[in-house]
mmCIF file with all atom_site columns, C-alpha atoms in Angstrom:
data_model
loop_
_atom_site.group_PDB
_atom_site.id
_atom_site.type_symbol
_atom_site.label_atom_id
_atom_site.label_alt_id
_atom_site.label_comp_id
_atom_site.label_asym_id
_atom_site.label_entity_id
_atom_site.label_seq_id
_atom_site.pdbx_PDB_ins_code
_atom_site.Cartn_x
_atom_site.Cartn_y
_atom_site.Cartn_z
_atom_site.occupancy
_atom_site.B_iso_or_equiv
_atom_site.pdbx_formal_charge
_atom_site.auth_seq_id
_atom_site.auth_comp_id
_atom_site.auth_asym_id
_atom_site.auth_atom_id
_atom_site.pdbx_PDB_model_num
ATOM 1   C CA . UNK X 1 1   ? -12.364 9.182   35.414 1.00 0.00 ? 1   UNK X CA 1
ATOM 2   C CA . UNK X 1 2   ? -10.939 7.776   38.761 1.00 0.00 ? 2   UNK X CA 1
ATOM 3   C CA . UNK X 1 3   ? -13.394 6.560   40.444 1.00 0.00 ? 3   UNK X CA 1
ATOM 4   C CA . UNK X 1 4   ? -15.351 5.213   37.128 1.00 0.00 ? 4   UNK X CA 1
ATOM 5   C CA . UNK X 1 5   ? -12.253 2.423   36.398 1.00 0.00 ? 5   UNK X CA 1
ATOM 6   C CA . UNK X 1 6   ? -13.414 2.263   40.884 1.00 0.00 ? 6   UNK X CA 1
ATOM 7   C CA . UNK X 1 7   ? -16.351 0.849   39.879 1.00 0.00 ? 7   UNK X CA 1
ATOM 8   C CA . UNK X 1 8   ? -16.245 -1.133  37.063 1.00 0.00 ? 8   UNK X CA 1
ATOM 9   C CA . UNK X 1 9   ? -12.806 -3.133  38.530 1.00 0.00 ? 9   UNK X CA 1
ATOM 10  C CA . UNK X 1 10  ? -15.066 -3.479  41.524 1.00 0.00 ? 10  UNK X CA 1
ATOM 11  C CA . UNK X 1 11  ? -17.688 -4.544  39.821 1.00 0.00 ? 11  UNK X CA 1
ATOM 12  C CA . UNK X 1 12  ? -15.934 -7.084  37.196 1.00 0.00 ? 12  UNK X CA 1
ATOM 13  C CA . UNK X 1 13  ? -13.684 -8.214  40.376 1.00 0.00 ? 13  UNK X CA 1
ATOM 14  C CA . UNK X 1 14  ? -17.569 -8.970  42.181 1.00 0.00 ? 14  UNK X CA 1
ATOM 15  C CA . UNK X 1 15  ? -18.715 -10.548 39.562 1.00 0.00 ? 15  UNK X CA 1
ATOM 16  C CA . UNK X 1 16  ? -15.376 -12.984 39.338 1.00 0.00 ? 16  UNK X CA 1
ATOM 17  C CA . UNK X 1 17  ? -16.276 -13.523 42.657 1.00 0.00 ? 17  UNK X CA 1
ATOM 18  C CA . UNK X 1 18  ? -19.406 -15.214 41.927 1.00 0.00 ? 18  UNK X CA 1
ATOM 19  C CA . UNK X 1 19  ? -18.014 -16.859 38.899 1.00 0.00 ? 19  UNK X CA 1
ATOM 20  C CA . UNK X 1 20  ? -15.547 -18.496 42.415 1.00 0.00 ? 20  UNK X CA 1
ATOM 21  C CA . UNK X 1 21  ? -17.934 -20.032 43.991 1.00 0.00 ? 21  UNK X CA 1
ATOM 22  C CA . UNK X 1 22  ? -20.689 -22.120 41.248 1.00 0.00 ? 22  UNK X CA 1
ATOM 23  C CA . UNK X 1 23  ? -17.591 -22.707 40.081 1.00 0.00 ? 23  UNK X CA 1
ATOM 24  C CA . UNK X 1 24  ? -16.750 -24.607 43.733 1.00 0.00 ? 24  UNK X CA 1
ATOM 25  C CA . UNK X 1 25  ? -19.910 -26.026 44.314 1.00 0.00 ? 25  UNK X CA 1
ATOM 26  C CA . UNK X 1 26  ? -19.508 -27.884 41.035 1.00 0.00 ? 26  UNK X CA 1
ATOM 27  C CA . UNK X 1 27  ? -16.685 -30.224 42.620 1.00 0.00 ? 27  UNK X CA 1
ATOM 28  C CA . UNK X 1 28  ? -19.234 -32.377 44.911 1.00 0.00 ? 28  UNK X CA 1
ATOM 29  C CA . UNK X 1 29  ? -18.123 -33.120 48.892 1.00 0.00 ? 29  UNK X CA 1
ATOM 30  C CA . UNK X 1 30  ? -19.716 -36.598 50.934 1.00 0.00 ? 30  UNK X CA 1
ATOM 31  C CA . UNK X 1 31  ? -22.628 -34.929 50.772 1.00 0.00 ? 31  UNK X CA 1
ATOM 32  C CA . UNK X 1 32  ? -25.059 -35.021 46.762 1.00 0.00 ? 32  UNK X CA 1
ATOM 33  C CA . UNK X 1 33  ? -25.964 -31.151 46.227 1.00 0.00 ? 33  UNK X CA 1
ATOM 34  C CA . UNK X 1 34  ? -28.012 -30.819 43.278 1.00 0.00 ? 34  UNK X CA 1
ATOM 35  C CA . UNK X 1 35  ? -25.387 -28.017 41.969 1.00 0.00 ? 35  UNK X CA 1
ATOM 36  C CA . UNK X 1 36  ? -22.948 -30.562 40.818 1.00 0.00 ? 36  UNK X CA 1
ATOM 37  C CA . UNK X 1 37  ? -25.544 -31.817 37.989 1.00 0.00 ? 37  UNK X CA 1
ATOM 38  C CA . UNK X 1 38  ? -26.564 -28.055 37.108 1.00 0.00 ? 38  UNK X CA 1
ATOM 39  C CA . UNK X 1 39  ? -24.347 -28.006 34.457 1.00 0.00 ? 39  UNK X CA 1
ATOM 40  C CA . UNK X 1 40  ? -24.197 -31.426 32.392 1.00 0.00 ? 40  UNK X CA 1
ATOM 41  C CA . UNK X 1 41  ? -24.629 -30.982 28.927 1.00 0.00 ? 41  UNK X CA 1
ATOM 42  C CA . UNK X 1 42  ? -28.205 -33.169 27.904 1.00 0.00 ? 42  UNK X CA 1
ATOM 43  C CA . UNK X 1 43  ? -28.448 -33.862 24.695 1.00 0.00 ? 43  UNK X CA 1
ATOM 44  C CA . UNK X 1 44  ? -31.587 -32.512 23.542 1.00 0.00 ? 44  UNK X CA 1
ATOM 45  C CA . UNK X 1 45  ? -33.032 -32.490 19.884 1.00 0.00 ? 45  UNK X CA 1
ATOM 46  C CA . UNK X 1 46  ? -29.710 -32.032 18.971 1.00 0.00 ? 46  UNK X CA 1
ATOM 47  C CA . UNK X 1 47  ? -28.293 -29.351 21.259 1.00 0.00 ? 47  UNK X CA 1
ATOM 48  C CA . UNK X 1 48  ? -26.514 -29.972 24.081 1.00 0.00 ? 48  UNK X CA 1
ATOM 49  C CA . UNK X 1 49  ? -28.969 -27.916 27.326 1.00 0.00 ? 49  UNK X CA 1
ATOM 50  C CA . UNK X 1 50  ? -27.853 -27.357 30.336 1.00 0.00 ? 50  UNK X CA 1
ATOM 51  C CA . UNK X 1 51  ? -29.408 -30.609 33.153 1.00 0.00 ? 51  UNK X CA 1
ATOM 52  C CA . UNK X 1 52  ? -31.171 -28.073 34.759 1.00 0.00 ? 52  UNK X CA 1
ATOM 53  C CA . UNK X 1 53  ? -33.480 -26.304 31.708 1.00 0.00 ? 53  UNK X CA 1
ATOM 54  C CA . UNK X 1 54  ? -35.137 -30.020 31.232 1.00 0.00 ? 54  UNK X CA 1
ATOM 55  C CA . UNK X 1 55  ? -35.392 -31.025 34.530 1.00 0.00 ? 55  UNK X CA 1
ATOM 56  C CA . UNK X 1 56  ? -36.571 -30.328 38.414 1.00 0.00 ? 56  UNK X CA 1
ATOM 57  C CA . UNK X 1 57  ? -33.872 -31.923 40.982 1.00 0.00 ? 57  UNK X CA 1
ATOM 58  C CA . UNK X 1 58  ? -33.881 -33.194 44.189 1.00 0.00 ? 58  UNK X CA 1
ATOM 59  C CA . UNK X 1 59  ? -32.472 -34.647 46.584 1.00 0.00 ? 59  UNK X CA 1
ATOM 60  C CA . UNK X 1 60  ? -34.280 -36.429 49.287 1.00 0.00 ? 60  UNK X CA 1
ATOM 61  C CA . UNK X 1 61  ? -30.625 -38.000 51.248 1.00 0.00 ? 61  UNK X CA 1
ATOM 62  C CA . UNK X 1 62  ? -27.325 -37.427 51.370 1.00 0.00 ? 62  UNK X CA 1
ATOM 63  C CA . UNK X 1 63  ? -26.159 -39.158 48.718 1.00 0.00 ? 63  UNK X CA 1
ATOM 64  C CA . UNK X 1 64  ? -29.107 -39.767 46.471 1.00 0.00 ? 64  UNK X CA 1
ATOM 65  C CA . UNK X 1 65  ? -30.703 -37.856 44.210 1.00 0.00 ? 65  UNK X CA 1
ATOM 66  C CA . UNK X 1 66  ? -33.850 -36.994 42.422 1.00 0.00 ? 66  UNK X CA 1
ATOM 67  C CA . UNK X 1 67  ? -34.436 -35.815 38.727 1.00 0.00 ? 67  UNK X CA 1
ATOM 68  C CA . UNK X 1 68  ? -37.391 -35.586 37.489 1.00 0.00 ? 68  UNK X CA 1
ATOM 69  C CA . UNK X 1 69  ? -37.271 -34.846 33.465 1.00 0.00 ? 69  UNK X CA 1
ATOM 70  C CA . UNK X 1 70  ? -39.941 -31.639 32.003 1.00 0.00 ? 70  UNK X CA 1
ATOM 71  C CA . UNK X 1 71  ? -39.442 -34.340 28.778 1.00 0.00 ? 71  UNK X CA 1
ATOM 72  C CA . UNK X 1 72  ? -40.364 -37.386 29.283 1.00 0.00 ? 72  UNK X CA 1
ATOM 73  C CA . UNK X 1 73  ? -38.860 -38.569 25.922 1.00 0.00 ? 73  UNK X CA 1
ATOM 74  C CA . UNK X 1 74  ? -35.640 -36.629 27.071 1.00 0.00 ? 74  UNK X CA 1
ATOM 75  C CA . UNK X 1 75  ? -34.665 -39.174 30.296 1.00 0.00 ? 75  UNK X CA 1
ATOM 76  C CA . UNK X 1 76  ? -32.426 -42.011 28.051 1.00 0.00 ? 76  UNK X CA 1
ATOM 77  C CA . UNK X 1 77  ? -30.096 -38.590 26.819 1.00 0.00 ? 77  UNK X CA 1
ATOM 78  C CA . UNK X 1 78  ? -30.351 -37.376 30.939 1.00 0.00 ? 78  UNK X CA 1
ATOM 79  C CA . UNK X 1 79  ? -29.570 -40.143 31.639 1.00 0.00 ? 79  UNK X CA 1
ATOM 80  C CA . UNK X 1 80  ? -26.371 -40.638 29.281 1.00 0.00 ? 80  UNK X CA 1
ATOM 81  C CA . UNK X 1 81  ? -25.312 -36.890 29.843 1.00 0.00 ? 81  UNK X CA 1
ATOM 82  C CA . UNK X 1 82  ? -24.823 -37.983 34.311 1.00 0.00 ? 82  UNK X CA 1
ATOM 83  C CA . UNK X 1 83  ? -22.583 -41.569 33.373 1.00 0.00 ? 83  UNK X CA 1
ATOM 84  C CA . UNK X 1 84  ? -20.707 -39.335 31.143 1.00 0.00 ? 84  UNK X CA 1
ATOM 85  C CA . UNK X 1 85  ? -19.658 -36.326 32.929 1.00 0.00 ? 85  UNK X CA 1
ATOM 86  C CA . UNK X 1 86  ? -16.189 -37.049 34.313 1.00 0.00 ? 86  UNK X CA 1
ATOM 87  C CA . UNK X 1 87  ? -15.870 -37.009 38.263 1.00 0.00 ? 87  UNK X CA 1
ATOM 88  C CA . UNK X 1 88  ? -18.488 -37.611 39.199 1.00 0.00 ? 88  UNK X CA 1
ATOM 89  C CA . UNK X 1 89  ? -18.776 -41.623 39.948 1.00 0.00 ? 89  UNK X CA 1
ATOM 90  C CA . UNK X 1 90  ? -22.908 -40.885 39.814 1.00 0.00 ? 90  UNK X CA 1
ATOM 91  C CA . UNK X 1 91  ? -24.906 -44.631 38.515 1.00 0.00 ? 91  UNK X CA 1
ATOM 92  C CA . UNK X 1 92  ? -28.780 -43.125 37.408 1.00 0.00 ? 92  UNK X CA 1
ATOM 93  C CA . UNK X 1 93  ? -31.087 -45.524 37.299 1.00 0.00 ? 93  UNK X CA 1
ATOM 94  C CA . UNK X 1 94  ? -33.933 -45.113 35.345 1.00 0.00 ? 94  UNK X CA 1
ATOM 95  C CA . UNK X 1 95  ? -37.615 -45.994 36.270 1.00 0.00 ? 95  UNK X CA 1
ATOM 96  C CA . UNK X 1 96  ? -39.194 -44.483 32.782 1.00 0.00 ? 96  UNK X CA 1
ATOM 97  C CA . UNK X 1 97  ? -40.358 -41.623 35.027 1.00 0.00 ? 97  UNK X CA 1
ATOM 98  C CA . UNK X 1 98  ? -37.297 -40.354 36.997 1.00 0.00 ? 98  UNK X CA 1
ATOM 99  C CA . UNK X 1 99  ? -34.168 -40.373 37.140 1.00 0.00 ? 99  UNK X CA 1
ATOM 100 C CA . UNK X 1 100 ? -31.991 -41.911 40.679 1.00 0.00 ? 100 UNK X CA 1
ATOM 101 C CA . UNK X 1 101 ? -29.207 -41.481 40.946 1.00 0.00 ? 101 UNK X CA 1
ATOM 102 C CA . UNK X 1 102 ? -26.746 -42.484 43.860 1.00 0.00 ? 102 UNK X CA 1
ATOM 103 C CA . UNK X 1 103 ? -23.154 -41.554 44.942 1.00 0.00 ? 103 UNK X CA 1
ATOM 104 C CA . UNK X 1 104 ? -20.076 -43.584 45.868 1.00 0.00 ? 104 UNK X CA 1
ATOM 105 C CA . UNK X 1 105 ? -18.639 -42.404 49.005 1.00 0.00 ? 105 UNK X CA 1
ATOM 106 C CA . UNK X 1 106 ? -16.063 -40.242 49.023 1.00 0.00 ? 106 UNK X CA 1
ATOM 107 C CA . UNK X 1 107 ? -12.182 -42.218 50.019 1.00 0.00 ? 107 UNK X CA 1
ATOM 108 C CA . UNK X 1 108 ? -9.324  -40.240 51.751 1.00 0.00 ? 108 UNK X CA 1
ATOM 109 C CA . UNK X 1 109 ? -7.560  -40.374 48.504 1.00 0.00 ? 109 UNK X CA 1
ATOM 110 C CA . UNK X 1 110 ? -10.273 -38.724 46.595 1.00 0.00 ? 110 UNK X CA 1
ATOM 111 C CA . UNK X 1 111 ? -11.223 -36.229 49.348 1.00 0.00 ? 111 UNK X CA 1
ATOM 112 C CA . UNK X 1 112 ? -7.378  -34.762 48.769 1.00 0.00 ? 112 UNK X CA 1
ATOM 113 C CA . UNK X 1 113 ? -7.216  -35.125 45.237 1.00 0.00 ? 113 UNK X CA 1
ATOM 114 C CA . UNK X 1 114 ? -10.710 -32.747 44.667 1.00 0.00 ? 114 UNK X CA 1
ATOM 115 C CA . UNK X 1 115 ? -9.329  -30.203 47.290 1.00 0.00 ? 115 UNK X CA 1
ATOM 116 C CA . UNK X 1 116 ? -5.913  -29.740 45.182 1.00 0.00 ? 116 UNK X CA 1
ATOM 117 C CA . UNK X 1 117 ? -8.864  -29.460 42.064 1.00 0.00 ? 117 UNK X CA 1
ATOM 118 C CA . UNK X 1 118 ? -10.399 -26.684 44.494 1.00 0.00 ? 118 UNK X CA 1
ATOM 119 C CA . UNK X 1 119 ? -7.424  -25.023 45.355 1.00 0.00 ? 119 UNK X CA 1
ATOM 120 C CA . UNK X 1 120 ? -6.233  -24.828 41.114 1.00 0.00 ? 120 UNK X CA 1
ATOM 121 C CA . UNK X 1 121 ? -9.249  -23.536 40.738 1.00 0.00 ? 121 UNK X CA 1
ATOM 122 C CA . UNK X 1 122 ? -8.945  -21.113 43.520 1.00 0.00 ? 122 UNK X CA 1
ATOM 123 C CA . UNK X 1 123 ? -5.844  -20.194 42.223 1.00 0.00 ? 123 UNK X CA 1
ATOM 124 C CA . UNK X 1 124 ? -7.043  -20.002 38.985 1.00 0.00 ? 124 UNK X CA 1
ATOM 125 C CA . UNK X 1 125 ? -9.806  -17.153 40.189 1.00 0.00 ? 125 UNK X CA 1
ATOM 126 C CA . UNK X 1 126 ? -6.949  -14.898 41.584 1.00 0.00 ? 126 UNK X CA 1
ATOM 127 C CA . UNK X 1 127 ? -5.637  -14.902 38.588 1.00 0.00 ? 127 UNK X CA 1
ATOM 128 C CA . UNK X 1 128 ? -8.255  -13.552 36.892 1.00 0.00 ? 128 UNK X CA 1
ATOM 129 C CA . UNK X 1 129 ? -9.098  -11.151 39.969 1.00 0.00 ? 129 UNK X CA 1
ATOM 130 C CA . UNK X 1 130 ? -5.140  -9.459  39.881 1.00 0.00 ? 130 UNK X CA 1
ATOM 131 C CA . UNK X 1 131 ? -5.657  -9.361  36.227 1.00 0.00 ? 131 UNK X CA 1
ATOM 132 C CA . UNK X 1 132 ? -8.662  -6.780  36.119 1.00 0.00 ? 132 UNK X CA 1
ATOM 133 C CA . UNK X 1 133 ? -6.766  -4.940  38.767 1.00 0.00 ? 133 UNK X CA 1
ATOM 134 C CA . UNK X 1 134 ? -3.754  -5.173  36.202 1.00 0.00 ? 134 UNK X CA 1
ATOM 135 C CA . UNK X 1 135 ? -6.315  -3.735  33.431 1.00 0.00 ? 135 UNK X CA 1
ATOM 136 C CA . UNK X 1 136 ? -8.152  -0.986  35.800 1.00 0.00 ? 136 UNK X CA 1
ATOM 137 C CA . UNK X 1 137 ? -3.601  -0.469  37.023 1.00 0.00 ? 137 UNK X CA 1
ATOM 138 C CA . UNK X 1 138 ? -2.821  0.413   32.671 1.00 0.00 ? 138 UNK X CA 1
ATOM 139 C CA . UNK X 1 139 ? -6.580  2.674   33.285 1.00 0.00 ? 139 UNK X CA 1
ATOM 140 C CA . UNK X 1 140 ? -5.436  4.912   36.099 1.00 0.00 ? 140 UNK X CA 1
ATOM 141 C CA . UNK X 1 141 ? -1.474  5.574   34.155 1.00 0.00 ? 141 UNK X CA 1
ATOM 142 C CA . UNK X 1 142 ? -3.464  6.143   30.841 1.00 0.00 ? 142 UNK X CA 1
ATOM 143 C CA . UNK X 1 143 ? -5.167  9.602   32.793 1.00 0.00 ? 143 UNK X CA 1
ATOM 144 C CA . UNK X 1 144 ? -2.148  10.835  34.072 1.00 0.00 ? 144 UNK X CA 1
ATOM 145 C CA . UNK X 1 145 ? -2.051  14.436  32.629 1.00 0.00 ? 145 UNK X CA 1
ATOM 146 C CA . UNK X 1 146 ? -5.448  14.476  32.698 1.00 0.00 ? 146 UNK X CA 1
ATOM 147 C CA . UNK X 1 147 ? -5.469  13.728  36.867 1.00 0.00 ? 147 UNK X CA 1
ATOM 148 C CA . UNK X 1 148 ? -3.066  14.909  38.921 1.00 0.00 ? 148 UNK X CA 1
ATOM 149 C CA . UNK X 1 149 ? -0.491  12.496  40.113 1.00 0.00 ? 149 UNK X CA 1
ATOM 150 C CA . UNK X 1 150 ? -1.893  12.229  43.954 1.00 0.00 ? 150 UNK X CA 1
ATOM 151 C CA . UNK X 1 151 ? -5.357  11.369  42.816 1.00 0.00 ? 151 UNK X CA 1
ATOM 152 C CA . UNK X 1 152 ? -3.786  8.487   40.732 1.00 0.00 ? 152 UNK X CA 1
ATOM 153 C CA . UNK X 1 153 ? -1.026  6.934   44.259 1.00 0.00 ? 153 UNK X CA 1
ATOM 154 C CA . UNK X 1 154 ? -4.659  7.243   45.927 1.00 0.00 ? 154 UNK X CA 1
ATOM 155 C CA . UNK X 1 155 ? -6.127  5.148   43.394 1.00 0.00 ? 155 UNK X CA 1
ATOM 156 C CA . UNK X 1 156 ? -4.057  2.947   43.722 1.00 0.00 ? 156 UNK X CA 1
ATOM 157 C CA . UNK X 1 157 ? -3.614  1.920   46.559 1.00 0.00 ? 157 UNK X CA 1
ATOM 158 C CA . UNK X 1 158 ? -7.692  1.687   47.138 1.00 0.00 ? 158 UNK X CA 1
ATOM 159 C CA . UNK X 1 159 ? -7.191  -0.259  43.510 1.00 0.00 ? 159 UNK X CA 1
ATOM 160 C CA . UNK X 1 160 ? -4.157  -2.480  45.969 1.00 0.00 ? 160 UNK X CA 1
ATOM 161 C CA . UNK X 1 161 ? -7.313  -2.392  48.469 1.00 0.00 ? 161 UNK X CA 1
ATOM 162 C CA . UNK X 1 162 ? -10.109 -3.132  46.423 1.00 0.00 ? 162 UNK X CA 1
ATOM 163 C CA . UNK X 1 163 ? -8.157  -6.647  45.613 1.00 0.00 ? 163 UNK X CA 1
ATOM 164 C CA . UNK X 1 164 ? -6.684  -7.932  48.517 1.00 0.00 ? 164 UNK X CA 1
ATOM 165 C CA . UNK X 1 165 ? -10.487 -7.711  49.776 1.00 0.00 ? 165 UNK X CA 1
ATOM 166 C CA . UNK X 1 166 ? -11.841 -10.009 46.296 1.00 0.00 ? 166 UNK X CA 1
ATOM 167 C CA . UNK X 1 167 ? -8.914  -12.453 47.105 1.00 0.00 ? 167 UNK X CA 1
ATOM 168 C CA . UNK X 1 168 ? -9.616  -12.694 50.348 1.00 0.00 ? 168 UNK X CA 1
ATOM 169 C CA . UNK X 1 169 ? -13.050 -13.398 49.524 1.00 0.00 ? 169 UNK X CA 1
ATOM 170 C CA . UNK X 1 170 ? -12.545 -15.965 47.072 1.00 0.00 ? 170 UNK X CA 1
ATOM 171 C CA . UNK X 1 171 ? -9.518  -17.310 50.480 1.00 0.00 ? 171 UNK X CA 1
ATOM 172 C CA . UNK X 1 172 ? -12.901 -17.759 52.131 1.00 0.00 ? 172 UNK X CA 1
ATOM 173 C CA . UNK X 1 173 ? -14.893 -19.627 49.788 1.00 0.00 ? 173 UNK X CA 1
ATOM 174 C CA . UNK X 1 174 ? -11.204 -21.653 49.040 1.00 0.00 ? 174 UNK X CA 1
ATOM 175 C CA . UNK X 1 175 ? -11.495 -22.869 52.558 1.00 0.00 ? 175 UNK X CA 1
ATOM 176 C CA . UNK X 1 176 ? -14.981 -23.650 53.563 1.00 0.00 ? 176 UNK X CA 1
ATOM 177 C CA . UNK X 1 177 ? -14.926 -25.936 50.272 1.00 0.00 ? 177 UNK X CA 1
ATOM 178 C CA . UNK X 1 178 ? -12.229 -27.460 51.286 1.00 0.00 ? 178 UNK X CA 1
ATOM 179 C CA . UNK X 1 179 ? -13.686 -27.981 55.150 1.00 0.00 ? 179 UNK X CA 1
ATOM 180 C CA . UNK X 1 180 ? -16.942 -29.537 53.453 1.00 0.00 ? 180 UNK X CA 1
ATOM 181 C CA . UNK X 1 181 ? -14.410 -31.677 51.517 1.00 0.00 ? 181 UNK X CA 1
ATOM 182 C CA . UNK X 1 182 ? -12.817 -32.874 54.234 1.00 0.00 ? 182 UNK X CA 1
ATOM 183 C CA . UNK X 1 183 ? -15.430 -33.860 56.958 1.00 0.00 ? 183 UNK X CA 1
ATOM 184 C CA . UNK X 1 184 ? -16.475 -37.363 56.676 1.00 0.00 ? 184 UNK X CA 1
#
């Protein structure tokens, strides 16, 4: 029973760390990253569709992305979606076959803004980990009477170690992203 609670908490925390890493990847750095653009919603025949499902994304240079749509009729919508997406500052150009996207060089102030944004996202993801811990702790407490108090105390201790491990993983990813953002 305790092992079921711990297995469930471990799986949820691991998933939360992966979501945090994906979320950090959506914040742009000095280099262009295809992950920034994959989830941009494009109005494709009336429904918002992630850009990665409509086109291939390639980064031939540090500040250039080439978007090659699978369906050429979606070129205008892809260009519009990229141009209006917030916090990118990207300027797309359409040549009838592909969309070429260039991003401007980041200023030091903009880099600091992005660091703040990433730290906020990191804190949000740590809160998710702590909420998973709280739920698992409640589940352990509900087992009182079925298992011994010593086993529950051991489960609590293991849960705290598990929580620390996953929070540290988020902190590690956060430090890497901050270093990436501040690198000129």
